[in-house]
PDB file of C-alpha atoms in Angstrom:
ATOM      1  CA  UNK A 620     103.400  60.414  61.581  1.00 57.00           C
ATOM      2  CA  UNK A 621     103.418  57.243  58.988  1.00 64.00           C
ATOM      3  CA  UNK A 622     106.521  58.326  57.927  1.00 66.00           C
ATOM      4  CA  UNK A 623     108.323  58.129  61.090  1.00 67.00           C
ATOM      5  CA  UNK A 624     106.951  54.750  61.751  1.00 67.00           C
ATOM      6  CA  UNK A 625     109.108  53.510  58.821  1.00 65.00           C
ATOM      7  CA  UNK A 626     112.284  54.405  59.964  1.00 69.00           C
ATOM      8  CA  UNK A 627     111.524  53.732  63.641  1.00 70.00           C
ATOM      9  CA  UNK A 628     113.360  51.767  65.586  1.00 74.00           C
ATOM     10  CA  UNK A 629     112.888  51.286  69.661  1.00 79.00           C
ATOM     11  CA  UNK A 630     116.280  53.208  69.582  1.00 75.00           C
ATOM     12  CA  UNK A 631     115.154  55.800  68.125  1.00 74.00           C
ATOM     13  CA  UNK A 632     111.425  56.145  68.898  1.00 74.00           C
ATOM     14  CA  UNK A 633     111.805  58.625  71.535  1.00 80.00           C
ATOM     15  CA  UNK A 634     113.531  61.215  69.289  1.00 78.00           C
ATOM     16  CA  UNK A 635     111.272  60.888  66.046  1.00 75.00           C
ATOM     17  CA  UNK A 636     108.026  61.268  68.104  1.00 77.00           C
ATOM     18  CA  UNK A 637     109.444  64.659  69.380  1.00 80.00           C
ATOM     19  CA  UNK A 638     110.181  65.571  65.828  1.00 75.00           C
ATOM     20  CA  UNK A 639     106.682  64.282  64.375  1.00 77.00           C
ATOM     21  CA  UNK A 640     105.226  66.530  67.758  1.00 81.00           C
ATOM     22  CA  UNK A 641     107.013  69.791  66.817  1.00 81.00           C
ATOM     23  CA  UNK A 642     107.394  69.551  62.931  1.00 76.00           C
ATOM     24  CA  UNK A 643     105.094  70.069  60.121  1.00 80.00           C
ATOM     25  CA  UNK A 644     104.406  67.205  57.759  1.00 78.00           C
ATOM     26  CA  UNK A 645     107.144  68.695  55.316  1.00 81.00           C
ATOM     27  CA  UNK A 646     109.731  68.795  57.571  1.00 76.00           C
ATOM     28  CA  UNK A 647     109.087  65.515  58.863  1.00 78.00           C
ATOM     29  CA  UNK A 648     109.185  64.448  55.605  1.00 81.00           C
ATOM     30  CA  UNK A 649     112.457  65.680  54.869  1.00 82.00           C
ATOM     31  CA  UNK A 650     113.628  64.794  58.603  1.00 78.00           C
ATOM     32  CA  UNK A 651     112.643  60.889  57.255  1.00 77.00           C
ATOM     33  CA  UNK A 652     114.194  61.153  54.232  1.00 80.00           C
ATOM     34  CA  UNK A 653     117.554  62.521  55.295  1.00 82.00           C
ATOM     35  CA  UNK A 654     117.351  59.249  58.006  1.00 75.00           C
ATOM     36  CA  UNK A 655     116.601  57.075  55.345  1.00 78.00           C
ATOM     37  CA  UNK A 656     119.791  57.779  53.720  1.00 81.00           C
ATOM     38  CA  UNK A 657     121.800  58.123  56.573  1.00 80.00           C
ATOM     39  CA  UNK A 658     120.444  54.720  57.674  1.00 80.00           C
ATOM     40  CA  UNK A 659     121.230  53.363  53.929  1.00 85.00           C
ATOM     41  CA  UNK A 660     124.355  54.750  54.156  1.00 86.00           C
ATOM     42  CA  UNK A 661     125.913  53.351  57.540  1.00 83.00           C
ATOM     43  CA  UNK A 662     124.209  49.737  56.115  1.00 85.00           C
ATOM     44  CA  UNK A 663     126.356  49.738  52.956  1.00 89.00           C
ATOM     45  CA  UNK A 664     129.361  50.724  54.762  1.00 90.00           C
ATOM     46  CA  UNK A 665     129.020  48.076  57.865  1.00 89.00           C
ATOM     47  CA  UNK A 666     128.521  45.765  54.495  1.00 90.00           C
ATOM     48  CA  UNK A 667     131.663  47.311  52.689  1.00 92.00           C
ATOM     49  CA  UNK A 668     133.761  46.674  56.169  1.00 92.00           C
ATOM     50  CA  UNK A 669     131.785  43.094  56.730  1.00 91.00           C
ATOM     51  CA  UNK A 670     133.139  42.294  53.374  1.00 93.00           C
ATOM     52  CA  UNK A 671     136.729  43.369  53.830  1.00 95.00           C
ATOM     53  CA  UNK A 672     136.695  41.548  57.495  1.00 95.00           C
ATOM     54  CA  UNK A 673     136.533  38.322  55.635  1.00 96.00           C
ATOM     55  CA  UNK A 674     139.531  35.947  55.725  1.00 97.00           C
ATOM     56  CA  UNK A 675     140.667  32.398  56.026  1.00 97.00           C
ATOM     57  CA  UNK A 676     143.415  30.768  57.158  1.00 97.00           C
ATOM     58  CA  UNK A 677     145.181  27.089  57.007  1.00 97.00           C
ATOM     59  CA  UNK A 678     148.281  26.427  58.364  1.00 97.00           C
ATOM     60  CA  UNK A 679     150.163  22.392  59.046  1.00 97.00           C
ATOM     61  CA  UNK A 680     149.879  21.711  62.628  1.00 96.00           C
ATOM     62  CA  UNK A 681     153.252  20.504  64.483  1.00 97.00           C
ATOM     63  CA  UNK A 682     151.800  16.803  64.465  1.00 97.00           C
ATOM     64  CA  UNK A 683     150.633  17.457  60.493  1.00 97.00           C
ATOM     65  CA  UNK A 684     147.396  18.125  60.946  1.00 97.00           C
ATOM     66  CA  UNK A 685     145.809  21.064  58.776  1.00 97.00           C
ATOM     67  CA  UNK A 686     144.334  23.481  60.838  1.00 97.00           C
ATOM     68  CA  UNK A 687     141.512  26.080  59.149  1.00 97.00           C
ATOM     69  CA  UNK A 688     140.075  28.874  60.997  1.00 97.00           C
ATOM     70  CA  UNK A 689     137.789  31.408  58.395  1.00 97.00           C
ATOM     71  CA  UNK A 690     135.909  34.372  58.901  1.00 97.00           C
ATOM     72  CA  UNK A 691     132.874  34.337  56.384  1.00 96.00           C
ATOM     73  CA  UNK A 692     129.968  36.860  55.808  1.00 94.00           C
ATOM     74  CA  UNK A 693     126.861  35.603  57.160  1.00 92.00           C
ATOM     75  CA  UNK A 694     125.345  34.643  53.063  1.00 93.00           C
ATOM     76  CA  UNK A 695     128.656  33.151  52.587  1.00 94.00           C
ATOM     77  CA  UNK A 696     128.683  31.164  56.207  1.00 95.00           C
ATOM     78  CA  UNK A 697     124.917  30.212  55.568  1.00 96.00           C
ATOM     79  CA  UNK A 698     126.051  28.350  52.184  1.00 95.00           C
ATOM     80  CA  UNK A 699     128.893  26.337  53.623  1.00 96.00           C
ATOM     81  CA  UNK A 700     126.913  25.189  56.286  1.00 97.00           C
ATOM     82  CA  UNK A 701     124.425  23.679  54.280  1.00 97.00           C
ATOM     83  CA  UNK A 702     126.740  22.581  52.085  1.00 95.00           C
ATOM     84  CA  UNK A 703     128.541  20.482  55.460  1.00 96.00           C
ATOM     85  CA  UNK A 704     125.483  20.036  56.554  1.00 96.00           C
ATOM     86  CA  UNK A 705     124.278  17.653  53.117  1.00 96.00           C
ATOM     87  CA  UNK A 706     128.087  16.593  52.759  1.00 96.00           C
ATOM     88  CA  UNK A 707     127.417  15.378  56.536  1.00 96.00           C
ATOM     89  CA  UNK A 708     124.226  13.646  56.017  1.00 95.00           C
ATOM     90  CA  UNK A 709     125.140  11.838  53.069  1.00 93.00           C
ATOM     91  CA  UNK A 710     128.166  10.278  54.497  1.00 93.00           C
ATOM     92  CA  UNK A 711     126.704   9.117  57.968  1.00 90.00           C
ATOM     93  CA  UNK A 712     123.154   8.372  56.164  1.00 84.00           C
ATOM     94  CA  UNK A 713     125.050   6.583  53.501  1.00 70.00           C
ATOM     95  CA  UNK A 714     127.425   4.746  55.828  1.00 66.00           C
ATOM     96  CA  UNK A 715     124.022   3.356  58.005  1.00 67.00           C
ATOM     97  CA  UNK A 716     122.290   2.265  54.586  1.00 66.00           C
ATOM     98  CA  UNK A 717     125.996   0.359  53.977  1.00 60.00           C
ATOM     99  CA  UNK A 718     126.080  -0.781  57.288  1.00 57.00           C
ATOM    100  CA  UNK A 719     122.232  -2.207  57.762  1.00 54.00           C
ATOM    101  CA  UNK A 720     122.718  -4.539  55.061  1.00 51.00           C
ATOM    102  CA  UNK A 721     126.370  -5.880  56.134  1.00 49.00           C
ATOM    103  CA  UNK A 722     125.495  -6.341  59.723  1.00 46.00           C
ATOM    104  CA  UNK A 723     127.460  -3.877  60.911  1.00 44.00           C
ATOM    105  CA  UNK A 724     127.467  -2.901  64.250  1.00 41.00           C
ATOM    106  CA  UNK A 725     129.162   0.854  63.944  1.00 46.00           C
ATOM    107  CA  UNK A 726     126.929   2.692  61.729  1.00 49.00           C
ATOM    108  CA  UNK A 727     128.140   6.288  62.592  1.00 53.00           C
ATOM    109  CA  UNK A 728     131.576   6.217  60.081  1.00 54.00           C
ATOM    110  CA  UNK A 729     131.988   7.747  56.812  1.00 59.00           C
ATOM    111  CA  UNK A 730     131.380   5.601  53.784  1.00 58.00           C
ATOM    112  CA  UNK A 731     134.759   4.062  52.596  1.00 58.00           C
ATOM    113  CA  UNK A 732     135.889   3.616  55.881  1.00 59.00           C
ATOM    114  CA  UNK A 733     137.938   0.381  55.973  1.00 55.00           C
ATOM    115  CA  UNK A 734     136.537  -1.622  59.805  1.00 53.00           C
ATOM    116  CA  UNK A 735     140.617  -1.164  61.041  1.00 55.00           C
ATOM    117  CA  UNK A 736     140.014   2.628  60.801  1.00 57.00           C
ATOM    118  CA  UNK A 737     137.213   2.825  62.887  1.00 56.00           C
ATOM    119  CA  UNK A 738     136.953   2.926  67.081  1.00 61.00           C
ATOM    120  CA  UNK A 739     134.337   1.470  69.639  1.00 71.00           C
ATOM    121  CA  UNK A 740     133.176   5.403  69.844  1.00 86.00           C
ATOM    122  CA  UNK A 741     131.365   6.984  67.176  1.00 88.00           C
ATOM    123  CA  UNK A 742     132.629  10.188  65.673  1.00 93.00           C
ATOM    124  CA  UNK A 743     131.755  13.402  67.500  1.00 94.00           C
ATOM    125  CA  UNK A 744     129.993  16.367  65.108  1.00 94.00           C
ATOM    126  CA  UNK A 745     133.047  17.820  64.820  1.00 96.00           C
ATOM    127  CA  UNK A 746     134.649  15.097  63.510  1.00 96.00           C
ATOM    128  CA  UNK A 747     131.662  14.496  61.078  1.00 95.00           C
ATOM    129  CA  UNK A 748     131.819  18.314  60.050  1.00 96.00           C
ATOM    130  CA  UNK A 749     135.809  17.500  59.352  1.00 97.00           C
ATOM    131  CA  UNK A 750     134.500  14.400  57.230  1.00 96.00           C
ATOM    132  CA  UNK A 751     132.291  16.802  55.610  1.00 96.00           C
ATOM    133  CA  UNK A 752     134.215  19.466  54.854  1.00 97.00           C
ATOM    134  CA  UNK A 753     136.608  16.092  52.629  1.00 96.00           C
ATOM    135  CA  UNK A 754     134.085  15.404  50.683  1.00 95.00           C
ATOM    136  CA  UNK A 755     133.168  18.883  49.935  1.00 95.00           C
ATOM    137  CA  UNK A 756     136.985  19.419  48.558  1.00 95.00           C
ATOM    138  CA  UNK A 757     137.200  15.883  46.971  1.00 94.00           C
ATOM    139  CA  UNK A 758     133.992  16.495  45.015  1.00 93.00           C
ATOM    140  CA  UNK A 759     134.899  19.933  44.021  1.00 91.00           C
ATOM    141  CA  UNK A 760     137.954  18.943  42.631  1.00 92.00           C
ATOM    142  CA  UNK A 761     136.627  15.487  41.423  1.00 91.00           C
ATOM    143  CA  UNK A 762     133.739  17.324  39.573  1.00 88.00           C
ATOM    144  CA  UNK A 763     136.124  20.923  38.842  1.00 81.00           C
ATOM    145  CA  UNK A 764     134.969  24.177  39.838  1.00 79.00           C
ATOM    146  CA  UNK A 765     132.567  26.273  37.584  1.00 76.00           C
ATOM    147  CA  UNK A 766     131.487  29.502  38.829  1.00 71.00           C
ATOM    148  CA  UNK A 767     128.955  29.035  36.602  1.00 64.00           C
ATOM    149  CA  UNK A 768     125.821  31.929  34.973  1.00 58.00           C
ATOM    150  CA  UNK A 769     124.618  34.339  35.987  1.00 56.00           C
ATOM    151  CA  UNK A 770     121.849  33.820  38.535  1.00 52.00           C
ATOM    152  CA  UNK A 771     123.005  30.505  39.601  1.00 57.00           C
ATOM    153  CA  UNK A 772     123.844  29.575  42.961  1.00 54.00           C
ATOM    154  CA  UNK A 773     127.528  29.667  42.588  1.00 54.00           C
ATOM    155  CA  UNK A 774     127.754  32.986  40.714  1.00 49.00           C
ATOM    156  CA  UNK A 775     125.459  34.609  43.288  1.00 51.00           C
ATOM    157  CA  UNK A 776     127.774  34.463  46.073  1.00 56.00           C
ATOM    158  CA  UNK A 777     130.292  36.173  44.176  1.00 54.00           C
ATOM    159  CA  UNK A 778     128.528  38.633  42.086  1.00 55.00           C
ATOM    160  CA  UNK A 779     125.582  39.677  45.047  1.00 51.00           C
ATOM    161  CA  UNK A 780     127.533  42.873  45.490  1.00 49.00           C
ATOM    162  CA  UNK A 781     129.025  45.754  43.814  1.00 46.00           C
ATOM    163  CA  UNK A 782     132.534  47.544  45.626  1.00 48.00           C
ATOM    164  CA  UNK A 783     131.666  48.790  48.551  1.00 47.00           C
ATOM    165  CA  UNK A 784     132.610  52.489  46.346  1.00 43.00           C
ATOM    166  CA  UNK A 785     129.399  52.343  44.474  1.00 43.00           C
ATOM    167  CA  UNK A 786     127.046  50.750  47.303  1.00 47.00           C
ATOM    168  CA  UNK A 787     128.434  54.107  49.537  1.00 44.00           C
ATOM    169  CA  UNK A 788     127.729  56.446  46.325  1.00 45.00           C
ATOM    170  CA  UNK A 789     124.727  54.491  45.865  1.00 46.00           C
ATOM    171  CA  UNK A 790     123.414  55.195  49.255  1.00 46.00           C
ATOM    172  CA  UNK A 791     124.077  58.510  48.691  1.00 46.00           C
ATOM    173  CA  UNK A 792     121.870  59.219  46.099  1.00 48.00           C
ATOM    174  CA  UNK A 793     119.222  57.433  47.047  1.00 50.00           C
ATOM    175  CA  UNK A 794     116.117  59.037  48.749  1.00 48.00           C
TER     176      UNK A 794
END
């Protein structure tokens, strides 16, 4: 019965007690292992079809305004929101350090914002995420690109998984 337990989900419950009822400890054993790869199996190919799902697109708007719509995997998603997330902060936290000290009465711009470029209202988040996402692609080409060794944070986005051929055969195999 510990076996079933570790493939259980409230899905399936139902259907693996009645098998843990009626089998032997063998064939339950077998039952779970046969799951276990099935369940392996229909993981690596959601991943494989997760993977190939991901796009992104930019296009000039009709007033010039670049327009970017993406479709990331959820690792991939995590890192660029953190990485907006800091690019965010240290605008808007450097902008209010700027703008205690000059008497400033605006202190939600970017840094480097000239006083003529800035209205009464301060920027909404997406307009700070657009600020953001700048000084993500100024730094990055200010300080070049290096995907860098293995094991660092750069590489691991890249290299965290084999073609989706080998994760299927790999699920295959395993036990």
């Amino acid at each position: 019965m510990r076996a079933l337990t570790r493939v259980a989900t409230p899905d399936t419950e139902e259907r693996l007690l009645a098998v843990g009822r009626a089998g032997t400890a063998e064939h339950v054993e077998r039952i779970v292992r046969g799951w276990r790869r099935v369940d392996k199996k229909a993981e690596a190919m959601e991943s494989a079809k997760r993977h190939a799902g991901r796009a992104l697109h930019l296009y000039q708007d009709e007033d010039g305004m670049v327009v970017i719509r993406a479709r990331l995997e959820p690792e991939v998603g995590a890192v660029v929101r953190q990485a907006l997330d800091a690019a965010r902060e240290a605008l808007y936290q450097r902008a209010r350090g700027s703008d205690a000290g000059a008497g400033m009465i605006n202190k939600n711009v970017p840094a480097g914002t000239s006083p003529a470029d800035v209205s009464a209202e301060p920027p909404t988040m997406a307009q700070q995420q657009a600020d953001a996402l700048g000084l993500l692609a100024e730094s990055a080409l200010h300080h070049g690109i290096e995907p860098g060794a293995p094991g660092e944070p750069g590489r691991r986005l890249r290299d965290r998984r084999p073609s989706s051929a080998r994760q299927i055969a790999h699920a295959d195999t395993c036990p």
